[in-house]
XYZ file of C-alpha atoms in Angstrom:
481
model
C 23.413 -19.646 7.822
C 19.911 -18.160 7.455
C 17.541 -20.196 5.289
C 14.264 -18.911 3.980
C 11.387 -21.302 3.525
C 8.941 -20.743 0.721
C 6.254 -20.006 3.315
C 8.465 -17.270 4.817
C 8.631 -15.536 1.448
C 4.986 -16.229 0.600
C 3.774 -14.699 3.874
C 6.165 -11.726 4.043
C 4.219 -8.432 3.796
C 7.292 -6.594 2.469
C 8.250 -9.177 -0.171
C 4.668 -9.627 -1.315
C 4.214 -5.836 -1.523
C 7.385 -5.640 -3.584
C 6.103 -8.429 -5.816
C 2.845 -6.535 -6.318
C 4.676 -3.308 -7.137
C 7.058 -5.209 -9.423
C 4.087 -6.572 -11.346
C 2.632 -3.090 -11.708
C 6.069 -1.748 -12.662
C 5.936 -3.928 -15.768
C 3.753 -1.069 -17.013
C 6.911 1.026 -17.315
C 8.802 -1.449 -19.509
C 5.854 -3.100 -21.269
C 2.884 -0.769 -21.594
C 4.564 2.656 -21.357
C 6.758 2.171 -24.462
C 3.710 1.190 -26.524
C 1.682 4.147 -25.227
C 4.525 6.557 -26.022
C 4.991 4.969 -29.452
C 1.362 4.544 -30.571
C -0.452 7.484 -28.934
C -0.210 11.151 -29.846
C 0.951 13.663 -27.191
C -2.684 14.706 -26.716
C -3.801 11.131 -25.962
C -0.819 10.634 -23.659
C -1.732 13.752 -21.655
C -5.301 12.493 -21.196
C -4.098 9.034 -20.176
C -1.901 10.515 -17.464
C -4.681 12.857 -16.337
C -6.848 9.775 -15.751
C -4.051 8.504 -13.499
C -4.056 11.885 -11.737
C -7.792 11.572 -11.109
C -7.186 8.151 -9.563
C -4.623 9.775 -7.269
C -7.160 12.431 -6.256
C -9.688 9.691 -5.419
C -7.080 7.997 -3.252
C -6.594 11.302 -1.444
C -10.327 11.545 -0.790
C -9.943 8.142 0.875
C -6.667 9.096 2.575
C -8.033 10.037 5.994
C -10.527 7.171 6.152
C -8.176 4.434 5.023
C -5.355 5.271 7.403
C -7.678 5.744 10.351
C -9.807 2.642 9.830
C -6.931 0.264 9.102
C -5.272 1.507 12.302
C -8.304 1.203 14.596
C -9.321 -2.137 13.075
C -5.825 -3.305 13.983
C -6.417 -2.092 17.550
C -9.713 -4.008 17.831
C -8.159 -7.103 16.265
C -5.381 -6.939 18.869
C -7.944 -6.947 21.684
C -8.153 -3.248 22.531
C -11.148 -2.152 24.579
C -11.312 1.294 22.986
C -9.875 2.974 19.887
C -8.326 5.812 21.897
C -5.737 3.561 23.499
C -2.676 5.725 22.964
C -1.879 9.293 23.811
C 1.078 11.309 22.548
C 3.741 9.509 24.551
C 2.374 6.369 26.176
C -0.148 3.581 26.051
C -3.345 4.417 27.917
C -5.123 1.077 27.901
C -3.390 -2.291 27.553
C -5.664 -5.196 26.605
C -5.525 -8.172 28.951
C -5.444 -10.679 26.099
C -4.802 -10.725 22.353
C -8.164 -12.017 21.159
C -10.193 -9.894 18.765
C -12.716 -7.547 20.361
C -15.599 -8.442 18.033
C -18.230 -6.054 19.473
C -15.851 -3.108 19.012
C -14.896 -4.400 15.557
C -18.572 -4.601 14.537
C -19.160 -0.998 15.617
C -16.093 0.130 13.660
C -17.263 -1.676 10.503
C -20.747 -0.115 10.763
C -19.222 3.367 11.084
C -16.813 2.707 8.217
C -19.576 1.648 5.813
C -21.700 4.659 6.819
C -18.895 7.157 6.097
C -17.871 5.479 2.842
C -21.430 5.571 1.465
C -21.586 9.344 1.893
C -18.060 9.956 0.654
C -18.718 7.831 -2.449
C -21.651 10.106 -3.331
C -19.449 13.193 -2.885
C -16.671 11.716 -5.053
C -19.221 10.928 -7.793
C -20.475 14.542 -7.794
C -16.921 15.939 -7.908
C -15.906 13.678 -10.799
C -19.059 14.638 -12.696
C -18.521 18.383 -12.213
C -14.900 19.398 -11.511
C -13.490 16.317 -13.232
C -15.468 16.907 -16.421
C -14.407 20.569 -16.481
C -10.746 19.596 -16.052
C -10.990 17.127 -18.948
C -12.445 19.565 -21.500
C -9.252 21.009 -22.977
C -7.240 17.739 -22.850
C -10.133 15.869 -24.520
C -10.292 18.479 -27.283
C -6.577 17.846 -27.964
C -7.033 14.088 -28.457
C -7.287 12.376 -31.832
C -10.900 11.219 -31.305
C -12.660 13.464 -28.749
C -15.970 11.512 -28.859
C -14.222 8.308 -27.796
C -12.317 10.230 -25.116
C -15.588 11.404 -23.552
C -16.942 7.831 -23.553
C -13.702 6.744 -21.849
C -14.267 9.417 -19.197
C -17.786 8.117 -18.563
C -16.501 4.556 -18.160
C -13.839 5.866 -15.801
C -16.393 7.622 -13.556
C -18.710 4.618 -13.196
C -15.997 2.060 -12.450
C -14.135 4.441 -10.145
C -17.195 4.748 -7.900
C -17.397 0.964 -7.562
C -13.691 0.802 -6.747
C -13.900 3.645 -4.239
C -16.573 2.062 -2.063
C -14.763 -1.292 -2.130
C -11.975 0.298 -0.070
C -13.923 -0.813 3.012
C -12.757 -4.381 2.304
C -9.153 -3.326 1.781
C -9.150 -1.369 5.038
C -10.447 -4.412 6.898
C -7.781 -6.698 5.462
C -4.964 -4.243 6.143
C -6.193 -3.798 9.715
C -5.942 -7.573 10.160
C -2.360 -7.351 8.820
C -3.280 -9.494 5.805
C -0.933 -7.399 3.693
C 0.984 -10.402 2.325
C -2.221 -12.214 1.297
C -3.734 -9.159 -0.406
C -0.535 -8.226 -2.228
C 0.045 -11.811 -3.335
C -3.363 -12.024 -5.003
C -3.069 -8.418 -6.187
C 0.017 -9.439 -8.146
C -1.981 -11.865 -10.285
C -4.830 -9.429 -10.947
C -2.269 -6.739 -11.868
C -0.612 -9.139 -14.307
C -4.022 -9.928 -15.805
C -4.663 -6.234 -16.388
C -1.211 -5.718 -17.883
C -1.562 -8.669 -20.288
C -4.956 -7.397 -21.488
C -3.579 -3.873 -21.903
C -0.679 -5.191 -23.968
C -3.149 -7.066 -26.162
C -5.164 -3.891 -26.734
C -2.078 -1.810 -27.562
C -0.802 -4.402 -30.047
C -4.040 -5.331 -31.821
C -6.553 -2.533 -31.189
C -4.664 0.535 -29.969
C -6.984 3.321 -28.868
C -7.416 5.340 -25.717
C -11.001 4.113 -25.261
C -10.071 0.434 -25.508
C -7.187 0.871 -23.083
C -9.385 2.652 -20.516
C -12.122 -0.001 -20.762
C -9.655 -2.856 -20.192
C -7.952 -1.132 -17.255
C -11.215 -0.210 -15.550
C -12.631 -3.725 -15.915
C -9.636 -5.051 -14.000
C -10.134 -2.396 -11.324
C -13.671 -3.724 -10.801
C -12.291 -7.281 -10.690
C -9.843 -6.133 -7.991
C -12.774 -4.771 -5.957
C -14.528 -8.134 -6.171
C -11.245 -9.815 -5.202
C -11.017 -7.842 -1.938
C -14.671 -8.603 -1.110
C -14.095 -12.311 -1.685
C -10.973 -12.421 0.517
C -12.918 -10.720 3.315
C -15.534 -13.477 3.244
C -12.945 -16.216 3.827
C -10.119 -14.807 5.941
C -9.784 -15.379 9.707
C -12.589 -17.972 9.879
C -15.023 -15.599 8.163
C -14.506 -12.818 10.757
C -15.993 -10.279 8.324
C -19.350 -12.102 8.320
C -19.465 -12.041 12.121
C -18.695 -8.329 12.442
C -20.452 -7.079 9.300
C -23.849 -6.953 10.969
C -26.606 -4.361 10.897
C -25.970 -1.985 13.783
C -27.107 1.524 14.557
C -24.280 4.032 14.319
C -22.659 4.739 17.691
C -22.355 8.574 17.805
C -19.652 8.452 20.488
C -17.507 6.054 18.451
C -18.162 8.028 15.262
C -16.956 11.208 16.985
C -13.755 9.456 18.073
C -13.202 8.211 14.518
C -13.995 11.537 12.878
C -11.283 13.475 14.733
C -8.328 11.649 13.089
C -10.266 11.223 9.813
C -10.737 14.925 9.054
C -7.178 15.724 10.102
C -5.767 13.006 7.851
C -8.108 14.146 5.078
C -6.794 17.702 5.268
C -3.299 16.218 5.230
C -3.988 14.324 2.008
C -5.535 17.360 0.329
C -2.626 19.650 1.247
C 0.081 17.176 0.195
C -0.634 14.834 -2.693
C -3.836 16.717 -3.470
C -1.987 19.925 -4.249
C 0.528 18.006 -6.358
C -2.222 16.348 -8.403
C -4.208 19.579 -8.751
C -1.051 21.323 -9.976
C -0.812 18.754 -12.781
C -4.470 19.286 -13.709
C -4.030 23.078 -13.770
C -0.787 22.867 -15.768
C -2.630 20.717 -18.335
C -5.061 23.620 -18.890
C -2.347 26.153 -19.769
C 0.763 24.306 -20.985
C 1.332 23.062 -24.518
C 0.432 19.411 -25.037
C 4.104 18.510 -25.674
C 5.415 20.185 -22.510
C 2.542 18.774 -20.428
C 3.183 15.273 -21.812
C 6.884 15.534 -20.875
C 6.114 16.789 -17.368
C 3.419 14.176 -16.687
C 5.740 11.411 -17.914
C 8.420 12.552 -15.442
C 5.833 12.811 -12.675
C 4.609 9.288 -13.465
C 8.141 7.884 -13.292
C 9.109 9.525 -10.009
C 5.722 8.540 -8.534
C 6.401 4.921 -9.502
C 9.809 5.090 -7.807
C 8.133 6.515 -4.708
C 5.470 3.800 -4.691
C 7.972 0.943 -5.013
C 10.169 2.435 -2.278
C 7.156 2.508 0.051
C 7.002 -1.288 0.307
C 9.662 -1.986 2.978
C 8.156 0.521 5.423
C 4.466 0.950 4.650
C 3.831 -2.809 4.610
C 4.748 -2.744 8.327
C 2.262 -0.036 9.397
C -0.351 -2.487 10.795
C 2.473 -4.117 12.772
C 3.509 -0.726 14.194
C -0.008 -0.219 15.527
C 0.135 -3.667 17.129
C 3.478 -2.868 18.812
C 1.988 0.371 20.167
C -0.930 -1.533 21.672
C 1.442 -4.037 23.296
C 3.870 -1.284 24.397
C 6.696 -3.210 22.686
C 9.054 -0.276 22.089
C 12.082 -2.370 21.157
C 10.174 -4.257 18.504
C 8.670 -0.984 17.288
C 12.047 0.763 16.936
C 13.731 -2.194 15.212
C 10.892 -2.550 12.690
C 10.837 1.176 11.940
C 14.592 1.497 11.370
C 14.786 -1.556 9.132
C 11.784 -0.510 7.046
C 12.974 3.087 6.632
C 16.522 2.080 5.729
C 15.391 -0.138 2.871
C 12.847 2.424 1.711
C 15.610 5.028 1.366
C 17.871 2.580 -0.479
C 15.169 1.530 -2.944
C 14.209 5.142 -3.740
C 17.779 6.289 -4.368
C 18.655 3.215 -6.434
C 15.482 3.529 -8.531
C 15.965 7.247 -9.110
C 19.588 6.869 -10.221
C 18.765 3.993 -12.594
C 15.834 5.906 -14.127
C 17.949 9.041 -14.562
C 20.629 7.130 -16.452
C 18.305 5.055 -18.635
C 15.281 7.196 -19.503
C 16.589 9.288 -22.415
C 18.225 6.360 -24.280
C 15.006 4.422 -23.639
C 12.816 7.106 -25.252
C 15.153 7.257 -28.256
C 15.082 3.483 -28.741
C 11.267 3.275 -28.777
C 10.958 6.316 -31.063
C 8.660 8.264 -28.760
C 7.200 11.606 -29.831
C 7.488 12.693 -26.195
C 10.832 14.053 -25.048
C 11.983 13.969 -21.435
C 12.064 17.044 -19.214
C 15.215 19.082 -18.585
C 17.708 17.163 -16.375
C 17.808 19.959 -13.801
C 14.011 19.874 -13.447
C 14.170 16.094 -13.050
C 16.763 16.340 -10.258
C 14.630 18.905 -8.430
C 11.563 16.650 -8.733
C 13.571 13.711 -7.390
C 14.720 15.616 -4.320
C 11.206 16.958 -3.696
C 9.727 13.452 -3.723
C 12.592 12.106 -1.624
C 12.130 14.826 1.008
C 8.443 13.995 1.205
C 9.187 10.274 1.513
C 11.585 11.032 4.405
C 9.048 13.118 6.304
C 6.024 10.930 5.561
C 7.624 7.811 7.060
C 8.257 9.673 10.307
C 4.714 10.987 10.184
C 3.422 7.407 9.947
C 5.515 6.468 12.976
C 3.767 9.110 15.050
C 0.334 8.344 13.570
C 0.641 4.847 15.013
C -0.130 6.524 18.375
C -3.536 7.495 16.883
C -2.741 11.150 17.608
C -3.023 12.873 14.238
C -0.765 15.835 13.438
C -0.787 15.280 9.677
C -3.158 18.211 9.068
C -0.615 20.581 10.634
C 2.403 19.048 8.896
C 0.820 18.987 5.445
C -1.273 22.112 5.946
C 1.651 24.420 6.754
C 3.982 22.843 4.168
C 1.163 23.049 1.597
C 0.702 26.767 2.232
C 4.470 27.292 1.820
C 4.344 25.254 -1.421
C 1.480 27.326 -2.851
C 3.108 30.622 -1.879
C 6.583 29.848 -3.249
C 5.219 28.282 -6.453
C 2.956 31.269 -7.102
C 5.752 33.786 -6.472
C 8.260 32.000 -8.709
C 6.006 30.693 -11.488
C 6.107 33.881 -13.586
C 9.922 33.867 -13.580
C 10.825 30.170 -13.608
C 7.775 28.475 -15.114
C 7.370 24.781 -14.303
C 10.594 24.816 -12.241
C 8.641 26.683 -9.573
C 6.672 23.500 -8.809
C 9.525 21.328 -7.410
C 11.139 24.375 -5.781
C 7.840 25.070 -4.025
C 7.624 21.432 -2.920
C 11.149 21.495 -1.498
C 10.473 24.778 0.280
C 7.445 23.307 2.022
C 9.048 19.961 2.861
C 12.441 21.236 4.057
C 11.044 24.448 5.532
C 8.520 22.697 7.766
C 7.283 19.184 6.938
C 10.433 17.099 7.460
C 11.672 18.599 10.707
C 8.168 18.836 12.174
C 7.376 15.152 11.485
C 10.746 13.901 12.728
C 10.401 15.943 15.913
C 7.187 14.137 16.886
C 8.405 10.775 15.610
C 11.527 10.877 17.785
C 9.420 12.082 20.718
C 7.113 9.057 20.431
C 10.172 6.752 20.407
C 11.280 7.814 23.887
C 12.885 11.074 22.739
C 15.743 9.609 20.708
C 17.935 12.091 18.812
C 18.452 12.613 15.074
C 21.972 11.225 14.769
C 21.305 8.131 16.881
C 18.356 7.231 14.656
C 19.376 8.429 11.177
C 23.114 7.630 11.010
C 22.458 4.105 9.799
C 19.010 4.703 8.311
C 18.890 7.715 5.963
C 22.335 9.363 6.047
C 24.115 6.874 3.697
C 21.326 7.174 1.091
C 21.251 10.978 1.352
C 25.013 11.141 0.727
C 24.766 8.883 -2.347
C 21.850 10.870 -3.803
C 23.617 14.182 -3.116
C 26.853 13.118 -4.830
C 24.968 11.737 -7.844
C 22.845 14.898 -8.134
C 25.882 17.191 -8.071
C 27.621 15.126 -10.757
C 24.547 14.885 -12.967
C 23.509 18.510 -12.449
C 26.823 19.883 -13.735
C 27.386 17.297 -16.481
C 24.090 17.404 -18.314
């Protein structure tokens, strides 16, 4: 009989990540009903566009975060150089497992340098493109003056939050996922409780934005504080004033720009599509679409926990050339990620329309067929992205090719079909890009990096059962709705 100690649960990256996502998911059953009930469709559209802007900021950080958390993990594991892995094998095995502090210090100096410049660029983009994108949605709100103030608050606090990612990268590289997620749960609950208070006693878009952004700043301070204390104050020893090493910076920049292009051509296109649709669609149709997008994004985020919480561990296994441990961890994480996505999607599909009727929302849900297409598009991306992360653990970045080509297919198909099929062209374009290139390209390199295993050997117990369940449910729901 297997017994779990409290410490086993408390220090599990996967369970703590799930707990953090569960806390944030309270938004769906606690805050979302009040927003849908108390806000007009125009206010709801703007609220979700703020969330879209947060997603775009995360994409600006996409290349840096993935790269730095990975190479920090290498240095923490004792690597002598960040280019320790080529496409198929380990190049340089460390002789011990103690942290390489000189290399770590150089990495931290480079990370802070790049984040300072990127923070300035993000600020300029929010001030220019972001303000332009908000003009029509703000005009459709109940109190436009308050909406503009809310946008100003959003810009200022977002810049603080963006630069603080340096602390999160450091902690993830040290595999302190369980610690961060555990504390993140309590700060998320604090934000949710305050948001509920605002929606009950002083419901307005401005008040809700102020409360949420204050807690985002608190979360930034939280990550800084954890850095000061973890691993016998390692951050203080490596966060020293150093001149930037141009050779190291060049090594870092190669995977950074590739991952950055990847983020722009994947989630970036999806978010930009929402922003563009908000400029031309009616406020009711945009509100319905953004609600569906928010729900399927939440399902995607929760399903990430079993696999993505293990990414720092994958990098460590690569360094140690522990292929058996690597394969076992990957298969287990992917299997549960597939199960959680399919289960969450089916439950949401069944419950969402009765839920909206019960709370008396002015916003209706999108057409069931559009919802099924969105679900499959997000599922296909989740399938391919996990395999992409497997290969990225070699520190050889192909994400710019995978997302670049699939993004071009997505743009082309969506543009060709949009005049005939309207908003349906968006998920069809996604599926065309993911199934036409992204999924098979990522799995090809993933299997190659795992000693050339084949599809059936790997997927028969990992993704195939979940795909069959989702396919059967989709067919039933598609023809009975």
